XYZ file of C-alpha atoms in Angstrom:
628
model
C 86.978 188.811 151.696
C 89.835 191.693 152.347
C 91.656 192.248 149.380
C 94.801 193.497 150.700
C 95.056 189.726 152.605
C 94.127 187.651 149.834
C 96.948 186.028 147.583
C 97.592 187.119 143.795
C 97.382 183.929 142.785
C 93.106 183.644 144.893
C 90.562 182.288 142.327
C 86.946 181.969 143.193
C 85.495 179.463 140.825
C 81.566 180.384 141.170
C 78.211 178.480 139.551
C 74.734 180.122 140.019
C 71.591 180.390 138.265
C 70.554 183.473 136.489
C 69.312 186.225 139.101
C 68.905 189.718 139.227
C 70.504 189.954 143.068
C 73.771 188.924 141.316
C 76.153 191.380 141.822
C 76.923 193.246 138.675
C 80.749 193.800 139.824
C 81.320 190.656 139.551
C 79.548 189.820 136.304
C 81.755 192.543 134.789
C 85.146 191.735 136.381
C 84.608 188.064 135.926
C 85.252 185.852 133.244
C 82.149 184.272 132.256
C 81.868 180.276 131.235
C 78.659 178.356 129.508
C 78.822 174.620 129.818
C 77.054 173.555 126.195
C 75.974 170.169 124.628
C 79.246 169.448 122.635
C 78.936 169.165 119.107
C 79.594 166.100 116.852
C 78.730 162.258 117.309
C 81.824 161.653 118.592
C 82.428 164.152 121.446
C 78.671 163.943 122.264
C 79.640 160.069 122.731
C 82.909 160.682 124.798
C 81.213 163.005 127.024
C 78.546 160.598 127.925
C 80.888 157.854 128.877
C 82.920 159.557 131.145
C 80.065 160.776 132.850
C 79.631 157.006 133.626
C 81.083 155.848 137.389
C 83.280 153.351 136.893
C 82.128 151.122 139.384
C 78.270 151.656 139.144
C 79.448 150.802 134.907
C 80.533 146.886 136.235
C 77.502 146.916 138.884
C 74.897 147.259 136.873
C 73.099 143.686 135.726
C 75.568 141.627 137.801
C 72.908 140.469 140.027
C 71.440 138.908 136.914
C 74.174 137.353 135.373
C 76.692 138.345 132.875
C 74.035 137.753 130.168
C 72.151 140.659 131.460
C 75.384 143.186 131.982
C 76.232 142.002 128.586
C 72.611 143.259 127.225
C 72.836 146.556 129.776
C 76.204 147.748 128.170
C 75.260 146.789 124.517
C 71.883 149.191 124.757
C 73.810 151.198 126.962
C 75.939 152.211 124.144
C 73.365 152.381 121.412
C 71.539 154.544 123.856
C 74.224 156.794 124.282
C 74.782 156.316 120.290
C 70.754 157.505 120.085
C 71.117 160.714 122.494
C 73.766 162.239 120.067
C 72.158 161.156 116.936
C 68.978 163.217 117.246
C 70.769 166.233 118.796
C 73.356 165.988 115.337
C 70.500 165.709 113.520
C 69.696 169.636 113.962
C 72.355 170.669 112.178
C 70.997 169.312 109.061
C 67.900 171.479 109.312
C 64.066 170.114 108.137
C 65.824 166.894 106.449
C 67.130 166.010 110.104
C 63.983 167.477 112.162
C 60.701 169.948 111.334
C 61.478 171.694 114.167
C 65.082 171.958 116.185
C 64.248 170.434 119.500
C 66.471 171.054 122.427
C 67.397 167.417 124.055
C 68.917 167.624 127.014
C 71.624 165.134 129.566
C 68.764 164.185 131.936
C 66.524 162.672 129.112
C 69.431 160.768 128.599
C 70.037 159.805 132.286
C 66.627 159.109 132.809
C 66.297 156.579 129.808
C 69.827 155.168 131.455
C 67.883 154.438 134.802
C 64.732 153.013 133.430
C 67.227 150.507 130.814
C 68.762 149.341 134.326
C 65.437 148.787 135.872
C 63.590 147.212 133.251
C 66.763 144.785 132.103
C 66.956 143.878 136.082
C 63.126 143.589 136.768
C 62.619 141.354 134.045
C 63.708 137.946 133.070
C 63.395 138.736 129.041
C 63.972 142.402 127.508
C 60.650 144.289 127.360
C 61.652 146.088 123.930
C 58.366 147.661 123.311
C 57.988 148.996 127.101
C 61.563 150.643 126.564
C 61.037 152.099 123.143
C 58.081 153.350 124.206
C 59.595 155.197 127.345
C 61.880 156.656 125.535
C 61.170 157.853 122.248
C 57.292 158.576 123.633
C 57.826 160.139 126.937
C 61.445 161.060 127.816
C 62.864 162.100 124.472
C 59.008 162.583 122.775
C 57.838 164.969 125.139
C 59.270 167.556 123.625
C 58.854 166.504 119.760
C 55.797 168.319 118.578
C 55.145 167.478 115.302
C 54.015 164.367 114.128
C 55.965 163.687 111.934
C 59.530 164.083 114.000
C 57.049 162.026 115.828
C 57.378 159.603 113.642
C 60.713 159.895 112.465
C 61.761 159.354 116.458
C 60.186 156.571 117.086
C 61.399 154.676 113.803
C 64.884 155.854 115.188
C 65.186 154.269 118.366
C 64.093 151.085 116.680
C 67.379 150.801 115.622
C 68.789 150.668 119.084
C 66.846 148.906 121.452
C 66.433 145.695 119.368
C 67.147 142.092 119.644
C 70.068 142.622 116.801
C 72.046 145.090 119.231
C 72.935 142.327 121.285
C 74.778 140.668 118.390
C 78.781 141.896 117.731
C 78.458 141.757 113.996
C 75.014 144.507 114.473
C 76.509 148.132 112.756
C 74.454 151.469 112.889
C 75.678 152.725 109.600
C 75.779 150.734 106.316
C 79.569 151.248 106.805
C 79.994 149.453 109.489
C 82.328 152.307 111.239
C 79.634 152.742 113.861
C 78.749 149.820 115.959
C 78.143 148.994 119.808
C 81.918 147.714 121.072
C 81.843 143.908 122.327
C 81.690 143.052 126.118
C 84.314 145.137 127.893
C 85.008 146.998 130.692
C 84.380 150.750 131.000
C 87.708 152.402 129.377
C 87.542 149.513 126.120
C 84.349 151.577 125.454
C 85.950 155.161 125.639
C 89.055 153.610 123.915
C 86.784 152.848 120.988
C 84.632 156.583 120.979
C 88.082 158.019 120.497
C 88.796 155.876 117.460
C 85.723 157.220 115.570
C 85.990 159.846 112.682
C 85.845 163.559 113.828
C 83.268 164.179 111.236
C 80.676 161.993 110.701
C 79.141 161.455 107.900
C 75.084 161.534 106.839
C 74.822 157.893 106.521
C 75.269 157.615 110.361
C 71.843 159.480 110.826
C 70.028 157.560 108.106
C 70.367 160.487 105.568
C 71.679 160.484 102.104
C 75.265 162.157 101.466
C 74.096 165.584 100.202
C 72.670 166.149 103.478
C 76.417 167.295 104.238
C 76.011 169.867 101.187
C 72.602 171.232 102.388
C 74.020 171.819 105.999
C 77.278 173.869 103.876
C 74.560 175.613 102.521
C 72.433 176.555 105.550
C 75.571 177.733 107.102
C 76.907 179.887 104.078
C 73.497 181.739 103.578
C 73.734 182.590 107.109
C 77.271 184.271 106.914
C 76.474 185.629 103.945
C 73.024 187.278 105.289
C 74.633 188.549 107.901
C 77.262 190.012 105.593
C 74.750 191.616 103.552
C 72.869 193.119 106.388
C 75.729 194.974 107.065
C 76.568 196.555 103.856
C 76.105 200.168 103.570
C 73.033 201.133 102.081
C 74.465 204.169 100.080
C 76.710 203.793 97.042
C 76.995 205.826 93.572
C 80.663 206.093 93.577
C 82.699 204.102 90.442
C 80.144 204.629 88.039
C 77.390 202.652 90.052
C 74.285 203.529 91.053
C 72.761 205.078 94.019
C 70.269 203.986 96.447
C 67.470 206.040 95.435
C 68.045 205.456 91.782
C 68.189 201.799 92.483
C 65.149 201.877 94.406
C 63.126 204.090 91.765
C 64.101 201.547 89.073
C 63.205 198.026 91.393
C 60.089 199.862 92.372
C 58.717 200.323 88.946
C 60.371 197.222 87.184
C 58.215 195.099 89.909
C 55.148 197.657 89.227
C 55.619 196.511 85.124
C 55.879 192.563 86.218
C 52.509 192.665 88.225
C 48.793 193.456 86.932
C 46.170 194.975 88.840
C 43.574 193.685 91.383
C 40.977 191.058 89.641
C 37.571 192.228 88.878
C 35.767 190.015 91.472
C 32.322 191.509 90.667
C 33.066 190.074 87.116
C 34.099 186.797 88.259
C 31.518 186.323 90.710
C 29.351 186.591 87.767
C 30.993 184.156 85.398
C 31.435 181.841 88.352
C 28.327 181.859 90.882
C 28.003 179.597 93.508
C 26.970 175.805 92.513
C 26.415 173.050 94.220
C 27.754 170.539 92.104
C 31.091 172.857 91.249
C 32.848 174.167 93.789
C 35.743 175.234 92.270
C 33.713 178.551 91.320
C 33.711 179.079 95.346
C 37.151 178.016 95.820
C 38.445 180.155 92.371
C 36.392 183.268 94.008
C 38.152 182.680 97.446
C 41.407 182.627 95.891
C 41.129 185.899 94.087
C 39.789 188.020 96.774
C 43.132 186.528 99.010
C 45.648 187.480 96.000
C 43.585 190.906 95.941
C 44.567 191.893 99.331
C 48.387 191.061 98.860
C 48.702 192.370 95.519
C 46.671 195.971 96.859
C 49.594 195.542 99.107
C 52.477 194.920 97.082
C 51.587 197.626 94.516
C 50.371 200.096 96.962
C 53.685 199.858 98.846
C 56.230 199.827 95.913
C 54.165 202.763 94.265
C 55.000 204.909 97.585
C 58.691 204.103 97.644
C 59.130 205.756 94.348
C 57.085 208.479 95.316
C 59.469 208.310 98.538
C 62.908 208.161 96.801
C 61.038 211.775 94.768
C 60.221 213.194 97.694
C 56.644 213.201 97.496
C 56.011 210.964 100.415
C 56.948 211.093 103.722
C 59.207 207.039 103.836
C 57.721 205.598 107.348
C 58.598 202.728 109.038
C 56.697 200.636 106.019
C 58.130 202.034 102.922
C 61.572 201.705 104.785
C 61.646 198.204 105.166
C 60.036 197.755 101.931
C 62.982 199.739 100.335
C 65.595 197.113 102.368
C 64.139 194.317 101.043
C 64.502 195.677 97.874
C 68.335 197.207 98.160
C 69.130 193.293 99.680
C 66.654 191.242 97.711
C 64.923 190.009 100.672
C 60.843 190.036 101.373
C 59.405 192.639 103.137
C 57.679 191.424 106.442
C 54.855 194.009 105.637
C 54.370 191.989 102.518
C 54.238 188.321 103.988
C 51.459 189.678 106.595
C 49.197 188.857 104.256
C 51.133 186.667 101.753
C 51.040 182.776 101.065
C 54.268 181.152 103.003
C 57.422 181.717 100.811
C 61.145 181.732 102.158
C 62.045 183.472 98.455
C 63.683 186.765 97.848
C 62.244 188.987 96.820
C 63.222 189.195 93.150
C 62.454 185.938 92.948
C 59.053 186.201 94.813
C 57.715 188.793 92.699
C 58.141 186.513 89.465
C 56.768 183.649 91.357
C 53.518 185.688 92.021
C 53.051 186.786 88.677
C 53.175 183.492 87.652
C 50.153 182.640 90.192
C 48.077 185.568 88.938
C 48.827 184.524 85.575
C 47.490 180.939 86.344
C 43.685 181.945 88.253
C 43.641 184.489 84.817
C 44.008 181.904 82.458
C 41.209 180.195 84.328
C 39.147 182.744 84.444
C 39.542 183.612 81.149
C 39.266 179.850 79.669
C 37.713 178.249 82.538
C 38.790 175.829 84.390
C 41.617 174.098 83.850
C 42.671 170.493 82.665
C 46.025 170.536 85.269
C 46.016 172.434 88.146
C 49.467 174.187 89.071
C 48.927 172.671 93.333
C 51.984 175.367 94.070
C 50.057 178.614 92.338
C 46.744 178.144 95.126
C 46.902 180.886 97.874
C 45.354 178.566 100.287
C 45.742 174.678 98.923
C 43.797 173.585 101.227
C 41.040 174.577 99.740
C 41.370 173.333 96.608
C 41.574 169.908 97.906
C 38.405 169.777 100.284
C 36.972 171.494 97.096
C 37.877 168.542 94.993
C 36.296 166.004 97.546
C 32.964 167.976 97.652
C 32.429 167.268 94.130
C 32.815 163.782 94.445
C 30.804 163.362 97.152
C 27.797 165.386 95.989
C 28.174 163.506 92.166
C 28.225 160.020 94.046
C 26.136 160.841 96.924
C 28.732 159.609 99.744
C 29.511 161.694 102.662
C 32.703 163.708 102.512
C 34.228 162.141 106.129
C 34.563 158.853 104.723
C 36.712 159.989 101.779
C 40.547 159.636 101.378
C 42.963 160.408 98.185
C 44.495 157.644 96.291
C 47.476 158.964 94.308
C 49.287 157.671 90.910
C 52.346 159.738 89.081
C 52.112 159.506 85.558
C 54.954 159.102 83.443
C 56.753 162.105 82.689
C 56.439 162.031 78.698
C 52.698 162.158 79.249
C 52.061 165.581 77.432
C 48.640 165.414 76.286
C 45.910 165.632 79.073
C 42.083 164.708 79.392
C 40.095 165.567 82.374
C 39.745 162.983 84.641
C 36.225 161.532 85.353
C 37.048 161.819 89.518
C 39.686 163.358 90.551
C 41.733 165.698 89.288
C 45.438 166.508 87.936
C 47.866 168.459 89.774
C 51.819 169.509 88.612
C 54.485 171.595 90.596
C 55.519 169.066 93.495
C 58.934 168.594 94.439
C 60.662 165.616 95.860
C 63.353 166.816 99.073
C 65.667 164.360 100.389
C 64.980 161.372 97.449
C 63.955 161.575 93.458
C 61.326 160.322 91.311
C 62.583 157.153 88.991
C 60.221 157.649 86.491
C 61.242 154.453 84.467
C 60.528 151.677 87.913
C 57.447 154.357 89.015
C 58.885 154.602 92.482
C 61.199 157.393 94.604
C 64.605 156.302 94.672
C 68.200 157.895 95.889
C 69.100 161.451 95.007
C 71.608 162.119 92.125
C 74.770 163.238 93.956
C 74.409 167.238 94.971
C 71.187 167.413 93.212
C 68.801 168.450 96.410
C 65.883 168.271 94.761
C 63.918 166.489 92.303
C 60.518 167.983 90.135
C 57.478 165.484 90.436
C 55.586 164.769 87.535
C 52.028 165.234 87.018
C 49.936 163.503 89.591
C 45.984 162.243 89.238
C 44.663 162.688 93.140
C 41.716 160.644 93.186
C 39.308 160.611 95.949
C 37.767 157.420 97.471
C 35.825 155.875 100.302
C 38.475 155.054 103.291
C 35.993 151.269 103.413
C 37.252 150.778 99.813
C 40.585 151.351 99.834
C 43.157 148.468 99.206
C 46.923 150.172 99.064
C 49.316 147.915 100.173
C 50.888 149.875 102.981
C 54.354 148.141 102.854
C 54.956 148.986 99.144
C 54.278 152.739 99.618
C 55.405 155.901 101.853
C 53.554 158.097 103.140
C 55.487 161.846 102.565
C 54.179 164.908 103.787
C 53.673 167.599 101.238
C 55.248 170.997 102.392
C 54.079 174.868 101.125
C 58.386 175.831 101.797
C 61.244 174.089 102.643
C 61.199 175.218 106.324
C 58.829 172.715 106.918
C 57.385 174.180 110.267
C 54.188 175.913 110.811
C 51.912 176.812 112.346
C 48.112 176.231 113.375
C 46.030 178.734 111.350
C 42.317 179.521 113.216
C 40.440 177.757 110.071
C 42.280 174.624 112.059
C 45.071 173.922 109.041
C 48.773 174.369 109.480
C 50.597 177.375 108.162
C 52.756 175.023 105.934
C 51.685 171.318 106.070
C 49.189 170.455 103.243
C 48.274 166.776 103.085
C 50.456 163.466 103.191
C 50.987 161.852 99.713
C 51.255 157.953 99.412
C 54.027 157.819 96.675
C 54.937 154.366 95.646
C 58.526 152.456 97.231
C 60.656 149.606 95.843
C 60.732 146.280 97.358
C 64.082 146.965 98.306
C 63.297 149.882 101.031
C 60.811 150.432 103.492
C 58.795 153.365 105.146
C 61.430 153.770 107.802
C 63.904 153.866 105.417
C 62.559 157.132 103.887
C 61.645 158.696 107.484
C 64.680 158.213 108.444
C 66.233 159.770 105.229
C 64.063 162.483 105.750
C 61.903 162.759 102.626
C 58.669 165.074 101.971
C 57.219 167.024 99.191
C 57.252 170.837 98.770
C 54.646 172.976 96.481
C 57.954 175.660 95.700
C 61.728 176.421 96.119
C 63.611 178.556 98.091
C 65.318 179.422 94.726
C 63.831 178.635 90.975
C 67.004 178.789 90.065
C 68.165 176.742 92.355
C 66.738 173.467 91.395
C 67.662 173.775 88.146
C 71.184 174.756 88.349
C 72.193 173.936 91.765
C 75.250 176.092 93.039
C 74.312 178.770 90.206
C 71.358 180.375 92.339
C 71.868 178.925 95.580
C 74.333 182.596 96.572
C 72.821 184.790 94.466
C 72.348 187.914 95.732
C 75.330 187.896 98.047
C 78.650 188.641 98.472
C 81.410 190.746 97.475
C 84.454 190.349 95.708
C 87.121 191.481 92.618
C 85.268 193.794 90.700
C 86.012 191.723 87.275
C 84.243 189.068 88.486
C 80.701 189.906 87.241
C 81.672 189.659 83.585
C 83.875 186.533 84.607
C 80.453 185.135 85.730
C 78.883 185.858 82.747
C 81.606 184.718 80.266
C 80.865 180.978 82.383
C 77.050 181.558 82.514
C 77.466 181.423 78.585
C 79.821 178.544 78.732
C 77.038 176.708 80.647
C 74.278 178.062 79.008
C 75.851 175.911 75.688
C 75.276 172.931 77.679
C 71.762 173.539 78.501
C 72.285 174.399 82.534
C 71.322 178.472 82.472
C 70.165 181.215 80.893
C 71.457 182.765 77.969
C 74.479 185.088 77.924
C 71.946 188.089 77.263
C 69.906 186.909 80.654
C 73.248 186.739 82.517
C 73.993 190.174 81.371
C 71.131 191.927 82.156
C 71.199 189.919 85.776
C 74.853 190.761 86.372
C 73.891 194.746 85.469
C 71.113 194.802 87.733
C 72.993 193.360 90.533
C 76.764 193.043 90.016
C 77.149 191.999 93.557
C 75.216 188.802 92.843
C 77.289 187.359 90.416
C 80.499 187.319 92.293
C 78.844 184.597 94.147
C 76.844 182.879 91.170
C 80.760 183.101 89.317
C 81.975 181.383 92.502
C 79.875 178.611 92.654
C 79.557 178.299 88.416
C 83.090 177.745 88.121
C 82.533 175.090 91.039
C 80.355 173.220 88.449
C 82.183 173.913 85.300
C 85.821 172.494 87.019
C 83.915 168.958 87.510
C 81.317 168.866 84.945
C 83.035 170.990 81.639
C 83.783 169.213 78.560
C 85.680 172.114 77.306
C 89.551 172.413 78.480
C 89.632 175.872 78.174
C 86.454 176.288 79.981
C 87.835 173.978 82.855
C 91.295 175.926 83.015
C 89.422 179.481 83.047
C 87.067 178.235 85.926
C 89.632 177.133 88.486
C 91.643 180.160 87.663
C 88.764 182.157 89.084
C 87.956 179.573 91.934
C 90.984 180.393 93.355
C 90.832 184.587 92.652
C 87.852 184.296 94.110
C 88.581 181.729 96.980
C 88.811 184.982 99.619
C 86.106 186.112 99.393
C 83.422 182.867 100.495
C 82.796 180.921 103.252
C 85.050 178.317 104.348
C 82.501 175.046 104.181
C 82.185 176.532 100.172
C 85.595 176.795 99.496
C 85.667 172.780 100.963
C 82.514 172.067 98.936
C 83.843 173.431 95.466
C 87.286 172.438 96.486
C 85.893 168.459 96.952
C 84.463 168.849 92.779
């Protein structure tokens, strides 16, 4: 092309795969477009119908009779309906899918293609051959883990089924979301464009605070990347410095952990038997804490050395002093850690809390509970817990399966168990426990999760077993609430534990609870977290008015009258060590306290600093404590 003949107005519209023979003048003076999947039910819908040719749209089934065009356009639809649902269901993170899978248009056009074949091959509607087509090989091809596995094919069940075919059939409970009667191509379209920009959880199966989970998936990551980007010196207004901060953190965490265990020692009070192996499994839990907490203390002792000048600060100690100026875990430290996703303040506390578990038992033997959260590897414990039955009842190990039962929650007095054992520290994600009806039942509203009382896992022959499958489902227990892992080289996942068979009313199903997303996790994100909701779920981040820290702690009081946090001398000493952290804990207090306070005053004084404060968070937050 000559530019002096071309015409001011010459555009050269252009699509090519990636290459590195593409010009590089043109990448630079071109404007670059991306065509991506578009986002939301209802524009994932539109887009797939006016793909659709019009005329291949009335074609299709004709041969067969309008009773067969009626079915085509009916699954059509919920097929359609199906392709957005599991892409949506990313955005809600674990509760929607374990791990984000990357669907694509011709998995979709595929499944389109085999629905015409099969529906005009076939003089009744092979439901089974097309579930299994789609949610198995299109769509399941690229689901991983088993348990999206699952969750998939219970999904599509709700599509491709004899009910579809009637008008009065709905995909949500209400009602908004439905396949549109016979019609022709643009009644179909006409109807996409009628539906709610955003949709709600219930169209996916989940419960509503799947909508506040996603708000807070999104906030923590504006708010991380925030915080990354704070400077990493300070010292002016009367704070402190960097170094100063570090020196403190370093030996504040030093105080909070104790030294390596004497394994010679234990090794000796413990040895090896045959009919207990919870000596073996207690010895190979203390030599695995040993390594991380050599780690841990070796590392912190050399950053305050560092911030002296006494050590040279390499690569290590630096991101071991980051973690600690933005309360995040060093990677040096989870190389040979148990999976956590907590910060770090909150890490360190929940590791002296395991150490201070395996030295109760070795000081006063084993014990009557067993904290299932506090084991390094849990695995362990568990296969150690089978060995002893089967060596006391002579049975081999293969055949044996656990059996579970949740005791009531006043239970407070324990005796050990003649098989079995007792186990505390589960939490329920995506449901609760009812502990008056025995069963898991519907969250609270915005209460995420739910503790499990204690549990007696008992083991038994597989031959013997006679749980009624319908009245129970069967969650998958979690180490963190990512969910993912994965496979070690002992031939265990990274995160996965075992699946628990907790008890369901009559009223709900296992489906119901896939689809809903529920599973068990050994530990929080957050401590605080679960028991205070919005209180701990910012902490740490943000920055805004610099009143606002003794704002925060003037409502942690308020709150901490009503039994929901710490005391005001806690809050204090929290907001001291990290004023940043309670402009955010402030923000989403006063959140709580607007819907929940008894106290006018209290009320008045936290939307007053709601809306100081408004500025300085996330949008989806502001919405979330603006909807309380």
């Amino acid at each position: 092309l000559n530019p002096e003949k071309l015409a001011d107005t010459f555009r050269l519209w252009l699509t090519a795969m990636p290459s590195p023979e593409f010009p590089v003048s043109v990448l630079q003076n071109g404007l670059k477009m991306t065509n991506e999947p578009p986002k939301g039910l209802k524009s994932n819908l539109l887009r797939a119908f006016l793909s659709l040719d019009t005329d291949w749209f009335e074609e299709v089934g004709s041969v067969r009779g309008e009773a067969c065009q009626h079915a085509f356009r009916k699954m059509l639809f919920g097929l359609c309906f199906f392709h957005a649902l599991i892409q949506e269901r990313c955005s809600y993170g674990p509760l929607g899918w374990n791990i984000p899978y990357q669907f694509s248009e011709p998995d979709r056009q595929i499944c389109v293609m085999q629905l015409k074949m099969f529906l005009e091959e076939n003089d009744t509607i092979p439901y089974q051959a097309l579930r299994y087509t789609a949610s198995e090989a299109n769509y399941g091809g690229r689901v991983t883990d088993v348990h999206d596995r699952r969750c998939i094919n219970f999904l599509i069940t709700d599509f491709y089924c004899p009910d579809i075919l009637k008008d009065e059939y709905t995909f949500s409970p209400s009602g908004i979301y439905f396949a549109p009667p016979f019609g022709s191509l643009p009644t179909y379209t006409e109807y996409i464009r009628s539906l709610p920009i955003n949709q709600m959880p219930e169209a996916f199966g989940l419960h509503a605070n799947a909508n506040l989970l996603a708000a807070i998936n999104d906030s923590m990551r504006i708010l991380r990347t925030a915080t990354s980007l704070m400077p990493r010196t300070g010292g002016g207004d009367g704070g402190q410095s960097a170094d100063r901060v570090l020196g403190d953190s370093s030996t504040r965490y030093l105080s909070e952990l104790p030294k390596p265990y004497d394994t010679e020692y234990v090794e000796a009070k413990y040895p090896v038997d045959y009919n207990e192996s919870m000596n073996t499994v207690l010895n190979q839990e203390l030599l695995r804490f040993n390594k991380l907490v050599r780690r841990v203390r070796s590392t912190l002792t050399d950053v305050g050395k560092a911030v002296q000048g006494l050590v040279v600060m390499s690569a290590e100690l630096e991101e071991v002093a980051d973690g600690i100026l933005t309360n995040t875990t060093p990677g040096v430290w989870k190389g040979a850690s148990y999976p956590s996703l907590k910060p770090l303040s909150s890490y360190v506390a929940d590791l002296a809390a395991r150490l201070k578990f395996f030295q109760e038992w070795i000081k006063n033997d084993a014990p009557i509970t067993f904290w299932l959260s506090g084991f390094f590897f849990t695995q362990s414990f568990l296969t150690g817990q089978l060995q002893n039955y089967a060596r006391k009842n002579k049975v081999e190990i293969d055949t044996l399966i656990w059996n579970f039962k949740v005791l009531r929650t006043a239970t407070n007095r324990f005796t050990k168990p003649d098989s079995g054992c007792l186990v505390y520290g589960l939490f329920v994600d995506g449901a609760r426990w009812d502990d008056a009806e025995g069963v898991i039942t519907e969250s609270f509203p915005k209460v995420l999760f739910c503790e499990v009382p204690h549990i007696h896992l008992m083991p038994l022959e597989s031959s013997k077993d006679i749980t009624d499958r319908k009245s129970i489902y069967p969650s998958p227990v979690y180490k963190t609430s990512e969910r993912k892992g994965t496979l070690s080289t002992t031939g265990h996942s990274t995160n996965f534990v075992m699946t628990m068979n907790l008890p369901i009313s009559r009223q709900h199903c296992e489906k119901y609870w896939t689809k809903r997303g529920v599973a068990c996790l050994t530990q929080l994100d957050d401590e605080e977290s679960a028991s205070m909701g919005w209180t701990g779920v910012l902490a740490g981040f943000g920055t805004a008015a610099p009143e606002a820290p003794s704002m925060a702690v003037d409502l942690w009081s308020r709150l901490a009258v009503e039994g929901r946090a710490p005391d005001r001398s806690s809050a204090r000493a929290t907001c001291e060590r990290a004023p940043v952290s309670a402009v955010c804990t402030a923000t989403c207090l006063l959140g709580r306290a607007s819907a929940r306070s008894r106290v006018a005053r209290g009320r008045g004084r936290a939307r007053a600093l709601y809306f100081r404060l408004c500025p300085f968070v996330p949008p989806c937050v502001v919405r979330y404590l603006g909807h309380e």
